[in-house]
mmCIF file of C-alpha atoms in Angstrom:
data_model
loop_
_atom_site.group_PDB
_atom_site.id
_atom_site.type_symbol
_atom_site.label_atom_id
_atom_site.label_comp_id
_atom_site.label_asym_id
_atom_site.label_seq_id
_atom_site.Cartn_x
_atom_site.Cartn_y
_atom_site.Cartn_z
ATOM 1 C CA MET H 835 5.440 -15.025 -4.335
ATOM 2 C CA MET H 836 2.417 -13.190 -5.685
ATOM 3 C CA THR H 837 -1.070 -14.537 -5.072
ATOM 4 C CA THR H 838 -1.833 -17.805 -6.852
ATOM 5 C CA ASN H 839 -4.608 -16.079 -8.828
ATOM 6 C CA TYR H 840 -1.914 -15.502 -11.441
ATOM 7 C CA PRO H 841 -0.411 -18.197 -13.712
ATOM 8 C CA LEU H 842 2.823 -19.716 -12.419
ATOM 9 C CA ALA H 843 4.896 -18.112 -15.178
ATOM 10 C CA VAL H 844 3.537 -14.676 -14.248
ATOM 11 C CA GLN H 845 4.209 -15.310 -10.566
ATOM 12 C CA LYS H 846 7.808 -16.199 -11.407
ATOM 13 C CA MET H 847 8.243 -13.038 -13.467
ATOM 14 C CA PHE H 848 6.678 -10.841 -10.794
ATOM 15 C CA ALA H 849 8.969 -12.421 -8.202
ATOM 16 C CA THR H 850 12.060 -11.240 -10.084
ATOM 17 C CA VAL H 851 11.212 -7.540 -9.847
ATOM 18 C CA PRO H 852 12.501 -6.789 -6.303
ATOM 19 C CA THR H 853 15.883 -8.341 -7.067
ATOM 20 C CA LEU H 854 16.151 -6.667 -10.470
ATOM 21 C CA LEU H 855 15.353 -3.275 -8.943
ATOM 22 C CA THR H 856 18.334 -3.499 -6.606
ATOM 23 C CA ALA H 857 20.563 -2.629 -9.565
ATOM 24 C CA THR H 858 18.268 -1.351 -12.323
ATOM 25 C CA PRO H 859 15.707 1.491 -12.267
ATOM 26 C CA ILE H 860 12.243 0.169 -12.990
ATOM 27 C CA PHE H 861 11.841 2.003 -16.297
ATOM 28 C CA LYS H 862 15.130 0.554 -17.551
ATOM 29 C CA LEU H 863 14.007 -3.029 -17.080
ATOM 30 C CA THR H 864 13.849 -5.093 -20.247
ATOM 31 C CA VAL H 865 11.964 -8.195 -21.267
ATOM 32 C CA THR H 866 15.289 -10.021 -21.550
ATOM 33 C CA MET H 867 16.173 -9.182 -17.933
ATOM 34 C CA VAL H 868 12.834 -10.435 -16.661
ATOM 35 C CA VAL H 869 12.641 -13.714 -18.586
ATOM 36 C CA LYS H 870 16.275 -14.550 -17.856
ATOM 37 C CA ALA H 871 15.839 -13.939 -14.117
ATOM 38 C CA ALA H 872 12.523 -15.847 -14.038
ATOM 39 C CA HIS H 873 13.788 -18.724 -16.193
ATOM 40 C CA VAL H 874 10.838 -18.491 -18.563
ATOM 41 C CA SER H 875 10.725 -18.072 -22.320
ATOM 42 C CA ARG H 876 10.113 -14.843 -24.206
ATOM 43 C CA GLY H 877 7.083 -16.527 -25.715
ATOM 44 C CA SER H 878 5.699 -17.042 -22.213
ATOM 45 C CA PHE H 879 6.225 -13.344 -21.470
ATOM 46 C CA TYR H 880 4.443 -12.200 -24.604
ATOM 47 C CA SER H 881 1.580 -14.593 -24.050
ATOM 48 C CA HIS H 882 0.702 -12.534 -20.965
ATOM 49 C CA PHE H 883 2.052 -9.025 -21.656
ATOM 50 C CA GLN H 884 2.320 -6.744 -24.671
ATOM 51 C CA ASP H 885 5.631 -5.218 -23.610
ATOM 52 C CA ILE H 886 7.726 -4.381 -20.556
ATOM 53 C CA TYR H 887 5.512 -1.402 -19.702
ATOM 54 C CA ASP H 888 2.445 -3.614 -19.680
ATOM 55 C CA PHE H 889 4.329 -5.987 -17.387
ATOM 56 C CA ILE H 890 5.258 -3.198 -14.952
ATOM 57 C CA HIS H 891 1.684 -1.917 -14.918
ATOM 58 C CA ALA H 892 0.365 -5.428 -14.235
ATOM 59 C CA PHE H 893 2.916 -5.954 -11.464
ATOM 60 C CA GLU H 894 1.957 -2.732 -9.695
ATOM 61 C CA HIS H 895 -1.749 -3.382 -10.155
ATOM 62 C CA ALA H 896 -1.338 -6.868 -8.671
ATOM 63 C CA LEU H 897 0.331 -5.463 -5.555
ATOM 64 C CA ILE H 898 -2.387 -2.864 -5.038
ATOM 65 C CA GLU H 899 -5.111 -5.456 -5.639
ATOM 66 C CA GLN H 900 -3.554 -7.851 -3.155
ATOM 67 C CA ALA H 901 -3.272 -5.165 -0.480
ATOM 68 C CA THR H 902 -6.881 -4.015 -0.879
ATOM 69 C CA VAL H 903 -8.744 -7.299 -1.193
ATOM 70 C CA SER H 904 -11.027 -6.650 1.770
ATOM 71 C CA LYS H 905 -13.535 -3.804 1.766
ATOM 72 C CA GLN H 906 -14.414 -4.575 5.372
ATOM 73 C CA VAL H 907 -11.069 -3.420 6.737
ATOM 74 C CA LEU H 908 -11.283 -0.163 4.759
ATOM 75 C CA ASN H 909 -14.790 0.443 5.998
ATOM 76 C CA GLN H 910 -13.499 -0.066 9.542
ATOM 77 C CA GLY H 911 -10.854 2.515 8.757
ATOM 78 C CA ILE H 912 -13.264 5.321 7.994
ATOM 79 C CA GLN H 913 -15.416 4.415 10.983
ATOM 80 C CA ALA H 914 -12.298 4.780 13.113
ATOM 81 C CA ALA H 915 -12.675 8.527 12.734
ATOM 82 C CA LEU H 916 -15.732 8.390 15.021
ATOM 83 C CA VAL H 917 -15.706 5.118 16.933
ATOM 84 C CA HIS H 918 -12.660 3.710 18.735
ATOM 85 C CA PRO H 919 -11.872 0.416 16.965
ATOM 86 C CA ASP H 920 -9.971 -2.614 18.119
ATOM 87 C CA PRO H 921 -6.371 -1.898 17.054
ATOM 88 C CA ARG H 922 -5.754 -5.633 16.713
ATOM 89 C CA THR H 923 -8.106 -5.792 13.737
ATOM 90 C CA THR H 924 -8.375 -2.332 12.165
ATOM 91 C CA TYR H 925 -5.761 -1.956 9.407
ATOM 92 C CA LEU H 926 -4.208 -5.292 10.344
ATOM 93 C CA GLU H 927 -5.420 -6.922 7.154
ATOM 94 C CA LEU H 928 -4.000 -4.061 5.106
ATOM 95 C CA THR H 929 -0.568 -4.146 6.732
ATOM 96 C CA THR H 930 -0.491 -7.953 6.736
ATOM 97 C CA ASN H 931 -1.272 -8.086 3.032
ATOM 98 C CA ILE H 932 1.448 -5.555 2.337
ATOM 99 C CA ASN H 933 3.856 -7.511 4.500
ATOM 100 C CA THR H 934 3.328 -10.662 2.421
ATOM 101 C CA GLN H 935 4.830 -8.739 -0.500
ATOM 102 C CA LEU H 936 7.202 -6.629 1.585
ATOM 103 C CA ALA H 937 10.163 -6.902 -0.791
ATOM 104 C CA SER H 938 8.045 -5.842 -3.778
ATOM 105 C CA PHE H 939 6.565 -2.820 -1.996
ATOM 106 C CA GLN H 940 9.987 -1.815 -0.723
ATOM 107 C CA ALA H 941 11.451 -2.103 -4.215
ATOM 108 C CA LEU H 942 8.755 0.082 -5.769
ATOM 109 C CA LEU H 943 9.186 2.716 -3.056
ATOM 110 C CA GLY H 944 12.980 2.528 -3.183
ATOM 111 C CA PRO H 945 15.460 4.584 -5.225
ATOM 112 C CA HIS H 946 14.993 2.396 -8.323
ATOM 113 C CA GLY H 947 11.215 2.117 -7.971
ATOM 114 C CA ASP H 948 8.274 3.959 -9.451
ATOM 115 C CA PRO H 949 7.834 7.482 -8.006
ATOM 116 C CA GLN H 950 4.152 7.362 -8.964
ATOM 117 C CA PHE H 951 3.411 4.071 -7.236
ATOM 118 C CA LEU H 952 2.421 5.569 -3.871
ATOM 119 C CA ASP H 953 -0.129 7.836 -5.566
ATOM 120 C CA GLN H 954 -1.521 4.836 -7.443
ATOM 121 C CA PHE H 955 -1.733 2.874 -4.210
ATOM 122 C CA GLN H 956 -3.616 5.687 -2.499
ATOM 123 C CA ALA H 957 -5.991 5.953 -5.455
ATOM 124 C CA GLY H 958 -6.674 2.223 -5.161
ATOM 125 C CA LEU H 959 -7.474 2.566 -1.463
ATOM 126 C CA ILE H 960 -9.758 5.521 -2.111
ATOM 127 C CA ASP H 961 -11.609 3.809 -4.954
ATOM 128 C CA ASN H 962 -12.057 0.696 -2.845
ATOM 129 C CA LEU H 963 -13.355 2.615 0.146
ATOM 130 C CA LEU H 964 -15.677 4.853 -1.853
ATOM 131 C CA ALA H 965 -17.172 1.734 -3.437
ATOM 132 C CA THR H 966 -17.781 0.427 0.072
ATOM 133 C CA THR H 967 -19.460 3.631 1.261
ATOM 134 C CA GLU H 968 -21.673 3.691 -1.814
ATOM 135 C CA GLN H 969 -22.916 0.245 -0.861
ATOM 136 C CA ALA H 970 -23.745 1.496 2.634
ATOM 137 C CA PRO H 971 -25.596 4.849 2.420
ATOM 138 C CA LEU H 972 -25.402 5.302 6.191
ATOM 139 C CA ASN H 973 -21.657 5.814 5.813
ATOM 140 C CA HIS H 974 -22.248 9.110 4.041
ATOM 141 C CA GLN H 975 -22.675 10.650 7.489
ATOM 142 C CA TYR H 976 -18.886 10.621 7.716
ATOM 143 C CA PHE H 977 -18.632 13.143 4.900
ATOM 144 C CA GLN H 978 -20.906 15.906 6.185
ATOM 145 C CA SER H 979 -18.131 18.408 6.928
ATOM 146 C CA ILE H 980 -15.868 17.778 3.913
ATOM 147 C CA PRO H 981 -16.958 16.278 0.566
ATOM 148 C CA ALA H 982 -15.861 12.672 0.116
ATOM 149 C CA ASP H 983 -13.600 13.451 -2.840
ATOM 150 C CA TYR H 984 -11.613 15.755 -0.540
ATOM 151 C CA ALA H 985 -11.962 13.753 2.667
ATOM 152 C CA MET H 986 -10.561 10.513 1.269
ATOM 153 C CA PRO H 987 -7.233 11.897 0.002
ATOM 154 C CA ILE H 988 -6.779 13.763 3.289
ATOM 155 C CA TYR H 989 -7.611 10.669 5.299
ATOM 156 C CA PHE H 990 -5.455 8.217 3.402
ATOM 157 C CA SER H 991 -2.510 10.541 2.882
ATOM 158 C CA GLY H 992 -1.818 10.099 6.594
ATOM 159 C CA VAL H 993 -2.177 6.325 6.391
ATOM 160 C CA LEU H 994 0.083 6.154 3.350
ATOM 161 C CA ALA H 995 2.696 8.367 4.997
ATOM 162 C CA ILE H 996 2.972 5.862 7.847
ATOM 163 C CA ILE H 997 3.102 2.910 5.458
ATOM 164 C CA GLN H 998 5.737 4.590 3.304
ATOM 165 C CA HIS H 999 7.902 5.275 6.358
ATOM 166 C CA TRP H 1000 7.438 1.683 7.515
ATOM 167 C CA LEU H 1001 8.462 0.234 4.155
ATOM 168 C CA THR H 1002 11.552 2.411 3.818
ATOM 169 C CA LYS H 1003 13.005 1.461 7.211
ATOM 170 C CA PRO H 1004 16.036 -0.875 7.253
ATOM 171 C CA HIS H 1005 14.271 -3.098 9.785
ATOM 172 C CA PRO H 1006 10.469 -2.685 9.437
ATOM 173 C CA GLU H 1007 8.260 -3.491 12.407
ATOM 174 C CA PRO H 1008 5.773 -6.395 12.235
ATOM 175 C CA PRO H 1009 2.471 -5.541 10.490
ATOM 176 C CA GLU H 1010 0.472 -5.646 13.721
ATOM 177 C CA VAL H 1011 2.690 -2.915 15.218
ATOM 178 C CA VAL H 1012 2.197 -0.680 12.189
ATOM 179 C CA ALA H 1013 -1.557 -1.318 12.213
ATOM 180 C CA ASN H 1014 -1.673 -0.132 15.809
ATOM 181 C CA ILE H 1015 0.380 2.981 14.974
ATOM 182 C CA ILE H 1016 -2.074 3.844 12.194
ATOM 183 C CA VAL H 1017 -5.021 3.411 14.552
ATOM 184 C CA GLN H 1018 -3.468 5.590 17.235
ATOM 185 C CA SER H 1019 -2.615 8.283 14.682
ATOM 186 C CA ARG H 1020 -6.291 8.554 13.729
ATOM 187 C CA TYR H 1021 -7.065 10.056 17.150
ATOM 188 C CA THR H 1022 -4.073 12.357 17.438
ATOM 189 C CA ALA H 1023 -3.976 15.763 15.820
ATOM 190 C CA ALA H 1024 -0.623 16.637 14.282
ATOM 191 C CA TYR H 1025 0.179 19.174 16.994
ATOM 192 C CA HIS H 1026 -0.458 16.538 19.675
ATOM 193 C CA LEU H 1027 2.216 14.197 18.305
ATOM 194 C CA PHE H 1028 4.916 16.242 19.989
ATOM 195 C CA SER H 1029 5.588 16.786 23.648
ATOM 196 C CA ASP H 1030 5.033 20.252 25.096
ATOM 197 C CA ARG H 1031 8.306 19.828 27.008
ATOM 198 C CA PRO H 1032 10.920 22.398 25.897
ATOM 199 C CA LEU H 1033 13.616 21.045 23.618
ATOM 200 C CA GLY H 1034 16.686 20.007 25.556
ATOM 201 C CA ASP H 1035 14.726 19.581 28.784
ATOM 202 C CA ASP H 1036 15.727 16.099 29.933
ATOM 203 C CA ASN H 1037 14.956 16.601 33.603
ATOM 204 C CA ASN H 1038 11.311 15.472 33.359
#
Protein backbone atom coordinates (compact mmCIF):
# COMPACT_ATOMS: atom_id res chain seq x y z
CA MET A 1 0.00 0.00 0.00
CA MET A 2 1.11 3.56 -0.64
CA THR A 3 2.87 5.53 2.07
CA THR A 4 0.70 6.39 5.06
CA ASN A 5 1.15 10.11 4.32
CA TYR A 6 -2.06 9.75 2.33
CA PRO A 7 -5.56 9.31 3.82
CA LEU A 8 -6.71 5.70 4.09
CA ALA A 9 -9.36 6.15 1.39
CA VAL A 10 -6.73 7.47 -1.03
CA GLN A 11 -4.39 4.60 -0.17
CA LYS A 12 -7.18 2.13 -0.94
CA MET A 13 -7.90 3.80 -4.28
CA PHE A 14 -4.23 3.93 -5.24
CA ALA A 15 -3.90 0.24 -4.35
CA THR A 16 -6.53 -0.71 -6.94
CA VAL A 17 -4.60 0.69 -9.90
CA PRO A 18 -2.19 -2.23 -10.57
CA THR A 19 -5.05 -4.73 -10.64
CA LEU A 20 -7.27 -2.50 -12.77
CA LEU A 21 -4.47 -1.98 -15.29
CA THR A 22 -4.21 -5.71 -15.93
CA ALA A 23 -7.36 -5.44 -18.06
CA THR A 24 -7.92 -1.73 -18.70
CA PRO A 25 -5.58 0.89 -20.23
CA ILE A 26 -4.87 3.65 -17.75
CA PHE A 27 -6.62 6.37 -19.74
CA LYS A 28 -9.78 4.26 -19.94
CA LEU A 29 -10.11 3.97 -16.18
CA THR A 30 -13.26 5.48 -14.72
CA VAL A 31 -14.21 6.79 -11.31
CA THR A 32 -16.75 3.97 -11.04
CA MET A 33 -14.05 1.34 -11.62
CA VAL A 34 -11.81 2.83 -8.95
CA VAL A 35 -14.39 3.33 -6.20
CA LYS A 36 -15.95 -0.08 -6.80
CA ALA A 37 -12.56 -1.84 -6.62
CA ALA A 38 -11.51 0.19 -3.55
CA HIS A 39 -14.86 -0.19 -1.78
CA VAL A 40 -15.16 3.54 -1.16
CA SER A 41 -17.91 5.98 -2.05
CA ARG A 42 -17.94 8.35 -5.00
CA GLY A 43 -18.20 11.16 -2.49
CA SER A 44 -14.93 10.00 -0.94
CA PHE A 45 -13.30 10.05 -4.38
CA TYR A 46 -14.46 13.56 -5.17
CA SER A 47 -13.43 14.84 -1.77
CA HIS A 48 -9.83 14.17 -2.82
CA PHE A 49 -9.81 14.39 -6.64
CA GLN A 50 -11.51 16.54 -9.25
CA ASP A 51 -11.81 13.75 -11.81
CA ILE A 52 -10.16 10.52 -12.95
CA TYR A 53 -7.32 12.42 -14.62
CA ASP A 54 -6.54 14.22 -11.39
CA PHE A 55 -6.52 10.84 -9.66
CA ILE A 56 -4.08 9.34 -12.19
CA HIS A 57 -1.80 12.37 -11.91
CA ALA A 58 -1.84 12.12 -8.10
CA PHE A 59 -1.13 8.38 -8.24
CA GLU A 60 1.89 8.84 -10.50
CA HIS A 61 3.16 11.79 -8.50
CA ALA A 62 2.89 9.74 -5.29
CA LEU A 63 5.00 6.95 -6.77
CA ILE A 64 7.70 9.34 -7.95
CA GLU A 65 7.68 11.16 -4.60
CA GLN A 66 8.00 7.90 -2.69
CA ALA A 67 10.92 6.74 -4.83
CA THR A 68 12.83 10.01 -4.48
CA VAL A 69 12.36 10.83 -0.81
CA SER A 70 16.08 10.96 -0.04
CA LYS A 71 18.34 13.57 -1.60
CA GLN A 72 21.36 11.90 -0.02
CA VAL A 73 21.15 8.80 -2.20
CA LEU A 74 20.86 10.94 -5.35
CA ASN A 75 23.81 13.02 -4.31
CA GLN A 76 25.78 9.79 -3.84
CA GLY A 77 24.74 8.87 -7.35
CA ILE A 78 26.34 11.84 -9.03
CA GLN A 79 29.46 11.48 -6.90
CA ALA A 80 29.70 7.91 -8.17
CA ALA A 81 30.92 9.33 -11.46
CA LEU A 82 34.21 10.27 -9.76
CA VAL A 83 34.55 8.32 -6.53
CA HIS A 84 33.93 4.57 -6.22
CA PRO A 85 30.97 4.23 -3.82
CA ASP A 86 29.85 1.36 -1.68
CA PRO A 87 27.45 -0.59 -3.93
CA ARG A 88 25.55 -1.76 -0.85
CA THR A 89 24.33 1.78 -0.21
CA THR A 90 24.46 3.76 -3.46
CA TYR A 91 21.10 3.50 -5.26
CA LEU A 92 19.87 0.95 -2.73
CA GLU A 93 17.39 3.39 -1.25
CA LEU A 94 16.08 4.22 -4.71
CA THR A 95 15.60 0.60 -5.77
CA THR A 96 14.21 -0.38 -2.36
CA ASN A 97 11.64 2.40 -2.48
CA ILE A 98 10.62 1.35 -5.96
CA ASN A 99 10.42 -2.26 -4.84
CA THR A 100 7.93 -1.37 -2.09
CA GLN A 101 5.55 -0.31 -4.86
CA LEU A 102 6.75 -2.86 -7.41
CA ALA A 103 3.29 -3.77 -8.71
CA SER A 104 2.38 -0.11 -9.26
CA PHE A 105 5.60 0.69 -11.13
CA GLN A 106 5.23 -2.44 -13.23
CA ALA A 107 1.64 -1.54 -14.07
CA LEU A 108 2.55 1.97 -15.20
CA LEU A 109 5.40 0.66 -17.34
CA GLY A 110 3.32 -2.21 -18.72
CA PRO A 111 1.19 -2.39 -21.88
CA HIS A 112 -1.79 -0.71 -20.17
CA GLY A 113 0.29 1.90 -18.35
CA ASP A 114 1.26 5.48 -19.05
CA PRO A 115 3.87 5.80 -21.84
CA GLN A 116 4.93 9.16 -20.40
CA PHE A 117 5.50 7.90 -16.87
CA LEU A 118 9.18 7.01 -17.32
CA ASP A 119 9.93 10.52 -18.60
CA GLN A 120 8.09 11.98 -15.61
CA PHE A 121 10.05 9.73 -13.27
CA GLN A 122 13.34 10.83 -14.80
CA ALA A 123 12.31 14.48 -14.52
CA GLY A 124 11.56 13.92 -10.84
CA LEU A 125 15.00 12.40 -10.27
CA ILE A 126 16.69 15.25 -12.12
CA ASP A 127 14.78 17.95 -10.26
CA ASN A 128 15.56 16.28 -6.95
CA LEU A 129 19.25 15.95 -7.71
CA LEU A 130 19.64 19.46 -9.10
CA ALA A 131 18.04 20.80 -5.92
CA THR A 132 20.65 18.85 -3.97
CA THR A 133 23.57 20.20 -6.01
CA GLU A 134 22.28 23.74 -5.64
CA GLN A 135 22.44 23.29 -1.88
CA ALA A 136 26.05 22.13 -2.16
CA PRO A 137 28.00 24.49 -4.47
CA LEU A 138 31.04 22.19 -4.40
CA ASN A 139 29.03 19.68 -6.43
CA HIS A 140 29.10 21.99 -9.43
CA GLN A 141 32.58 20.63 -10.14
CA TYR A 142 30.84 17.59 -11.60
CA PHE A 143 29.38 19.69 -14.40
CA GLN A 144 32.52 21.32 -15.79
CA SER A 145 32.59 19.36 -19.05
CA ILE A 146 28.85 19.28 -19.84
CA PRO A 147 26.23 21.75 -18.55
CA ALA A 148 24.05 20.31 -15.80
CA ASP A 149 20.86 20.54 -17.85
CA TYR A 150 22.48 18.20 -20.39
CA ALA A 151 24.48 16.07 -17.96
CA MET A 152 21.52 15.05 -15.81
CA PRO A 153 19.34 13.60 -18.58
CA ILE A 154 22.36 11.74 -19.96
CA TYR A 155 23.26 10.42 -16.53
CA PHE A 156 19.82 9.32 -15.47
CA SER A 157 18.74 7.94 -18.83
CA GLY A 158 21.16 5.09 -18.16
CA VAL A 159 19.85 4.57 -14.63
CA LEU A 160 16.25 4.62 -15.84
CA ALA A 161 17.02 2.17 -18.64
CA ILE A 162 18.23 -0.35 -16.07
CA ILE A 163 15.24 0.27 -13.81
CA GLN A 164 12.81 -0.05 -16.70
CA HIS A 165 14.37 -3.37 -17.74
CA TRP A 166 14.24 -4.57 -14.14
CA LEU A 167 10.57 -3.70 -13.74
CA THR A 168 9.51 -5.33 -17.00
CA LYS A 169 11.12 -8.70 -16.22
CA PRO A 170 8.79 -11.61 -15.32
CA HIS A 171 10.89 -12.31 -12.22
CA PRO A 172 12.68 -9.10 -11.12
CA GLU A 173 15.85 -9.38 -9.06
CA PRO A 174 15.94 -8.07 -5.47
CA PRO A 175 16.53 -4.30 -5.17
CA GLU A 176 20.05 -4.73 -3.79
CA VAL A 177 21.08 -6.66 -6.93
CA VAL A 178 19.73 -3.93 -9.20
CA ALA A 179 21.42 -1.23 -7.11
CA ASN A 180 24.73 -3.01 -7.60
CA ILE A 181 24.14 -3.32 -11.36
CA ILE A 182 23.49 0.42 -11.57
CA VAL A 183 26.68 1.16 -9.64
CA GLN A 184 28.78 -1.11 -11.83
CA SER A 185 27.29 0.42 -14.99
CA ARG A 186 28.49 3.87 -13.90
CA TYR A 187 32.11 2.77 -14.44
CA THR A 188 31.64 0.87 -17.68
CA ALA A 189 31.52 2.59 -21.03
CA ALA A 190 28.93 1.16 -23.40
CA TYR A 191 31.56 -0.47 -25.61
CA HIS A 192 33.06 -2.22 -22.57
CA LEU A 193 29.80 -4.01 -21.74
CA PHE A 194 30.49 -6.59 -24.42
CA SER A 195 33.23 -9.16 -24.64
CA ASP A 196 35.88 -8.76 -27.33
CA ARG A 197 35.58 -12.51 -27.98
CA PRO A 198 34.30 -13.22 -31.52
CA LEU A 199 30.67 -14.24 -31.72
CA GLY A 200 30.28 -18.00 -31.72
CA ASP A 201 33.66 -18.54 -30.07
CA ASP A 202 32.83 -20.83 -27.16
CA ASN A 203 36.28 -22.31 -26.75
CA ASN A 204 37.53 -19.65 -24.31
